[in-house]
CSV table of C-alpha atoms and ligand atoms in Angstrom, one decimal:
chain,number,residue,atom,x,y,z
A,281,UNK,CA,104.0,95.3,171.7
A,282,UNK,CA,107.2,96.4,172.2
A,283,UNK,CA,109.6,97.4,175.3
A,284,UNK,CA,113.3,98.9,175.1
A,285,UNK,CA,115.4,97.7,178.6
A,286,UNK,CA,118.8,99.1,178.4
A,287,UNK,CA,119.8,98.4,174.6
A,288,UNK,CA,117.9,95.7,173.8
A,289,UNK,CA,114.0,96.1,172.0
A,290,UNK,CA,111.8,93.5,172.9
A,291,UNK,CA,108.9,92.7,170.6
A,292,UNK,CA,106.2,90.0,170.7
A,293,UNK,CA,104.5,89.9,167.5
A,294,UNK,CA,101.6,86.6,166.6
A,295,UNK,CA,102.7,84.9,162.8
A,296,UNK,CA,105.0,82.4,161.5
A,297,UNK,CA,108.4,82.7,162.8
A,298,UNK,CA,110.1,81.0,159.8
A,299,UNK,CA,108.9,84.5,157.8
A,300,UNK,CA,110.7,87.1,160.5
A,301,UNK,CA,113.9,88.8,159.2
A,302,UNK,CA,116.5,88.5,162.2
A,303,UNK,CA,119.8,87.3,162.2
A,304,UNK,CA,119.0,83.7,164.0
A,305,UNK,CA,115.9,81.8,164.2
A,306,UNK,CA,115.5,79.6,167.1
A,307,UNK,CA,114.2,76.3,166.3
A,308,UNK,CA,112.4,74.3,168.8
A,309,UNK,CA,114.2,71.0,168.4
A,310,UNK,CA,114.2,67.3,170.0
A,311,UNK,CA,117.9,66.2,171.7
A,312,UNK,CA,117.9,63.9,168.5
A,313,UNK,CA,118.0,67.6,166.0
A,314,UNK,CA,116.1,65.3,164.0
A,315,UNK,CA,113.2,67.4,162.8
A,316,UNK,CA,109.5,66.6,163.7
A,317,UNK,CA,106.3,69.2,163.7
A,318,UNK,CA,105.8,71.8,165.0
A,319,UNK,CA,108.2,75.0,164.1
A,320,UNK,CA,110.9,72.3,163.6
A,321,UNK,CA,108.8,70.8,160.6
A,322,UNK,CA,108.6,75.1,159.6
A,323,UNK,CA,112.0,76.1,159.9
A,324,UNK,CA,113.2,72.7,158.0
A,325,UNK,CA,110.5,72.9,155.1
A,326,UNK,CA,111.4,76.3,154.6
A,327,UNK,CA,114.9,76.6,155.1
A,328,UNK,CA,116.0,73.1,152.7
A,329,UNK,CA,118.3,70.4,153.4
A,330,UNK,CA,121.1,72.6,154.7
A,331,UNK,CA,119.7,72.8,157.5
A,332,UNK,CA,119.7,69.1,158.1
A,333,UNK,CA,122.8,68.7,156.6
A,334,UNK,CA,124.2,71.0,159.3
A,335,UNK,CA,122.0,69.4,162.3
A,336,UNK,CA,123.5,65.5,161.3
A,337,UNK,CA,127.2,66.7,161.5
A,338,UNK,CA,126.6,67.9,165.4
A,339,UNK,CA,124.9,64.7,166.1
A,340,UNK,CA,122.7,66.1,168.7
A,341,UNK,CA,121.9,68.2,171.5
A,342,UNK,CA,121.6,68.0,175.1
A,343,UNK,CA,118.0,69.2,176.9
A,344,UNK,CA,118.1,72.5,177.8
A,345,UNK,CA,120.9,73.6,175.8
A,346,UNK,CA,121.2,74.5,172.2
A,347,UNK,CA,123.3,75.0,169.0
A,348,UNK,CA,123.9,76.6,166.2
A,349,UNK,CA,123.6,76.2,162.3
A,350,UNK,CA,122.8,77.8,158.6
A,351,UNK,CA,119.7,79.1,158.3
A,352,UNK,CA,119.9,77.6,154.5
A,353,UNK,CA,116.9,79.5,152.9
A,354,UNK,CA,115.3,81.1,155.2
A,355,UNK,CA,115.7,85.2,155.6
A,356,UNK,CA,118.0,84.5,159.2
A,357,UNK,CA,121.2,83.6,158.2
A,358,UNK,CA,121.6,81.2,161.1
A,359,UNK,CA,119.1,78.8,163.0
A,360,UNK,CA,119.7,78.1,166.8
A,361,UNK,CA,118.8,74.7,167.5
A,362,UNK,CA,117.2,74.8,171.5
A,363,UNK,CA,116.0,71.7,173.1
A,364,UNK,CA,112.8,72.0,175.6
A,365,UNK,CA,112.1,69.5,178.4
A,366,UNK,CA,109.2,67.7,177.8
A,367,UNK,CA,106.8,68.6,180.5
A,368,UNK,CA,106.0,65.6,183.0
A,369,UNK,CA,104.6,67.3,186.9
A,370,UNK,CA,106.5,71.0,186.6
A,371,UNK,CA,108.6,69.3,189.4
A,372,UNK,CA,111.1,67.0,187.7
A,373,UNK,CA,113.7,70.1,186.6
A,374,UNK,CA,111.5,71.4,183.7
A,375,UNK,CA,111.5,74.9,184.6
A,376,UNK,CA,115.6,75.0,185.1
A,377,UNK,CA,116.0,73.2,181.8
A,378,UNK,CA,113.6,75.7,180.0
A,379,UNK,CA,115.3,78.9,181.8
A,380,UNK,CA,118.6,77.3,180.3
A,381,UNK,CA,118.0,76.6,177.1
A,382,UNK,CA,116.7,80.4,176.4
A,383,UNK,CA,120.1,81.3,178.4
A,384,UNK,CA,122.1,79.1,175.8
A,385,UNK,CA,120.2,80.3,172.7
A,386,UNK,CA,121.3,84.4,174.4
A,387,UNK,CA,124.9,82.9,175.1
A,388,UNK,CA,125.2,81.1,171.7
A,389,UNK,CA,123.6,84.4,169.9
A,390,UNK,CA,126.7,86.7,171.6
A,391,UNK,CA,129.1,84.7,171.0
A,392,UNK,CA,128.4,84.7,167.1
A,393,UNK,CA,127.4,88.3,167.4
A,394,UNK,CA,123.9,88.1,166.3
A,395,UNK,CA,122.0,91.6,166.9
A,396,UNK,CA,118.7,89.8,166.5
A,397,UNK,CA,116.9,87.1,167.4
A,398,UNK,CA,113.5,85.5,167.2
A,399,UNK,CA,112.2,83.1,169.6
A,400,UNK,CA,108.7,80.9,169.4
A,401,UNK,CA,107.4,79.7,172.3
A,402,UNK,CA,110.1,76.9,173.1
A,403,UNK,CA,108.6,73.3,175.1
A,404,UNK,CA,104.3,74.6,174.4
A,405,UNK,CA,103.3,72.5,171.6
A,406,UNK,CA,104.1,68.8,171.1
A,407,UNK,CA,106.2,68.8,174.6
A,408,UNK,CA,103.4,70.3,176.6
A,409,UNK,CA,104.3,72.9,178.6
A,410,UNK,CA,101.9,75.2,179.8
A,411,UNK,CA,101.8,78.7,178.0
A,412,UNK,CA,101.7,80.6,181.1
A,413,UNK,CA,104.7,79.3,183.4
A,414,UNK,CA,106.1,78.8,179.7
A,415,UNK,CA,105.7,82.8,178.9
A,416,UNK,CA,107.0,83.8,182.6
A,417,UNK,CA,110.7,81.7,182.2
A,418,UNK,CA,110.7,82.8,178.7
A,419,UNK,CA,110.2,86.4,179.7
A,420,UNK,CA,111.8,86.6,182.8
A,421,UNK,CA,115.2,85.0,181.3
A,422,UNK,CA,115.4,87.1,178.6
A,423,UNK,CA,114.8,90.0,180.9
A,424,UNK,CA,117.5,89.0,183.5
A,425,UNK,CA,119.6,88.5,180.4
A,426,UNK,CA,119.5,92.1,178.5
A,427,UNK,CA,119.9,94.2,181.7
A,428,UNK,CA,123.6,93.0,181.7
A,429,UNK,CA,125.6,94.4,178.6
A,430,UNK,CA,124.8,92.3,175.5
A,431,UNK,CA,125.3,92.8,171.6
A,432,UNK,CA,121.5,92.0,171.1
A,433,UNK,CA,119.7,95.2,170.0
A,434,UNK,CA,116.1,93.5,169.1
A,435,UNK,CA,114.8,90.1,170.3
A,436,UNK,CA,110.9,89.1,169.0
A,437,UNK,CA,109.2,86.6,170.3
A,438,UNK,CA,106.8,84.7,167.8
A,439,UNK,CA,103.5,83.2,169.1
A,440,UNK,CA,101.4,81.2,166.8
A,441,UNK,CA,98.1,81.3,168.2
A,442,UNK,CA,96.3,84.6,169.3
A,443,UNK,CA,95.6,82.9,172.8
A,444,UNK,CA,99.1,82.5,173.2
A,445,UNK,CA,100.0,86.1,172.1
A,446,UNK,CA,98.1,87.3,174.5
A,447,UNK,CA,98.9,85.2,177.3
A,448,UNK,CA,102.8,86.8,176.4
A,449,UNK,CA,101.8,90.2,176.1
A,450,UNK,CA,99.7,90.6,179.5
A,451,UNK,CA,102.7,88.7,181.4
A,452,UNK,CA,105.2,91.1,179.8
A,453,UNK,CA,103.1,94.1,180.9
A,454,UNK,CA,102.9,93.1,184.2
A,455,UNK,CA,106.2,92.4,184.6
A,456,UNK,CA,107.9,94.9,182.8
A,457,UNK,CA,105.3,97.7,184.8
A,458,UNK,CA,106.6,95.9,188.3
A,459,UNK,CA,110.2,95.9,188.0
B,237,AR6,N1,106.0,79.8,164.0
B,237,AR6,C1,105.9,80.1,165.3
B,237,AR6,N2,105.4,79.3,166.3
B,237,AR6,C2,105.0,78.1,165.9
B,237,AR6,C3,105.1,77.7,164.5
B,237,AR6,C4,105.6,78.6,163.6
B,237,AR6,N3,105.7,78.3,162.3
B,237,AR6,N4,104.6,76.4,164.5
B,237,AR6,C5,104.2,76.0,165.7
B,237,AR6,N5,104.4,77.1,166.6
B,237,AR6,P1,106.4,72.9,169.0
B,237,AR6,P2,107.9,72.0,171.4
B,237,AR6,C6,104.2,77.2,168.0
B,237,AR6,O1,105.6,71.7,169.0
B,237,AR6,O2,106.7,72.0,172.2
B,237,AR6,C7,108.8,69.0,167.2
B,237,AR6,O3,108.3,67.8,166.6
B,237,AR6,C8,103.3,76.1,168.7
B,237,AR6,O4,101.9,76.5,168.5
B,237,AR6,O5,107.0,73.4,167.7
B,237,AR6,O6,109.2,72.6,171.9
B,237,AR6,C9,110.3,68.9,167.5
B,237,AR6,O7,111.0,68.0,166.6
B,237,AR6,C10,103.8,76.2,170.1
B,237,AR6,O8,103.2,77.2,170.8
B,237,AR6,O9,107.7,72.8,169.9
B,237,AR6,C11,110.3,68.3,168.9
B,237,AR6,O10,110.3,66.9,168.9
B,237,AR6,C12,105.3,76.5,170.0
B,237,AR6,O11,105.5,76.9,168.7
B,237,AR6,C13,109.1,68.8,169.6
B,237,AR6,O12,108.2,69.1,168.5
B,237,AR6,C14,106.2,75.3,170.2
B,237,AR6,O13,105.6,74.1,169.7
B,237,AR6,C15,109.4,70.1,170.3
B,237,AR6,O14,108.2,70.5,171.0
């Protein structure tokens, strides 16, 4: 599925995100940005010890923001590090931290000039968020974000599972029918 707002394509597409040809990656990191499962365990087996290299110089990273490195092997040139609250009640901060840290990886991509940009669902896997308020801030950030003028011309978001695929593509239907 895809939708154009002002310059920006948006596409949602169901694979492996270390395999998409973009400009940055974003990684779904811990604060640590010391590698685990997940698409960190992806993007760092695929991408080789650059990556890591990169990641222990910056030391770490705060929840909800992100950084940027090498993307080593991998076909982006760059990864962007983004750190996901781990969900507790959906009432301690966890949806502000998750709206920021896709506004830091869209912040982190302009400033570097990055045209485009592919995002897996950040916080749903090991940090257990639930795909469906996940998928709305993810959506509805990145939305809010490309209506302003931006450098991005193609953003794809990357969802593992078909479940979760179409969980993003009904919410960006609705909302992108509505206003
Ligand atoms: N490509 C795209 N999406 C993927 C891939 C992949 N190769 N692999 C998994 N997913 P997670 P989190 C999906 O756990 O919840 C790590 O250990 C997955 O199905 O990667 O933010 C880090 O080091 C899920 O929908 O990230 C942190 O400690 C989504 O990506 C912690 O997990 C996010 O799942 C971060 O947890």
């Amino acid at each position: 599925m895809q939708v154009t707002i002002h310059t920006t394509a948006i596409f949602l597409c169901q694979g492996d995100i270390t395999a998409q040809c973009v400009d940055a990656m974003v990684n779904a990191a811990n604060a640590r940005l010391a590698g685990g499962g997940g698409v960190d365990g992806a993007i760092h087996r695929a991408g080789g010890p650059a990556i890591m290299d990169a990641c222990k110089k910056i030391g770490g990273c705060p929840t909800g923001s992100a950084v940027i490195t090498t993307g080593g092997n991998l076909p982006a040139p760059h990864v962007i590090h983004a750190v996901g609250p781990v969900y507790r009640n959906g009432s301690s901060g966890e949806p502000e931290l998750l709206k920021s840290v896709y506004k830091s990886c869209l912040n982190l991509a302009e400033k570097n000039h990055i045209k485009s940009i592919a995002f897996p669902s950040i916080s749903t896997g090991a940090y257990g968020y639930p795909i469906a308020e996940a998928a709305h801030i993810a959506l509805s950030t990145v939305l809010e974000h490309v209506t302003g003028s931006t450098g991005i011309e193609r953003i794809v978001f990357v969802l593992f599972s078909s479940p979760d695929f179409e969980c993003y593509q009904s919410l960006l239907e609705k909302m992108t029918k509505h206003g």
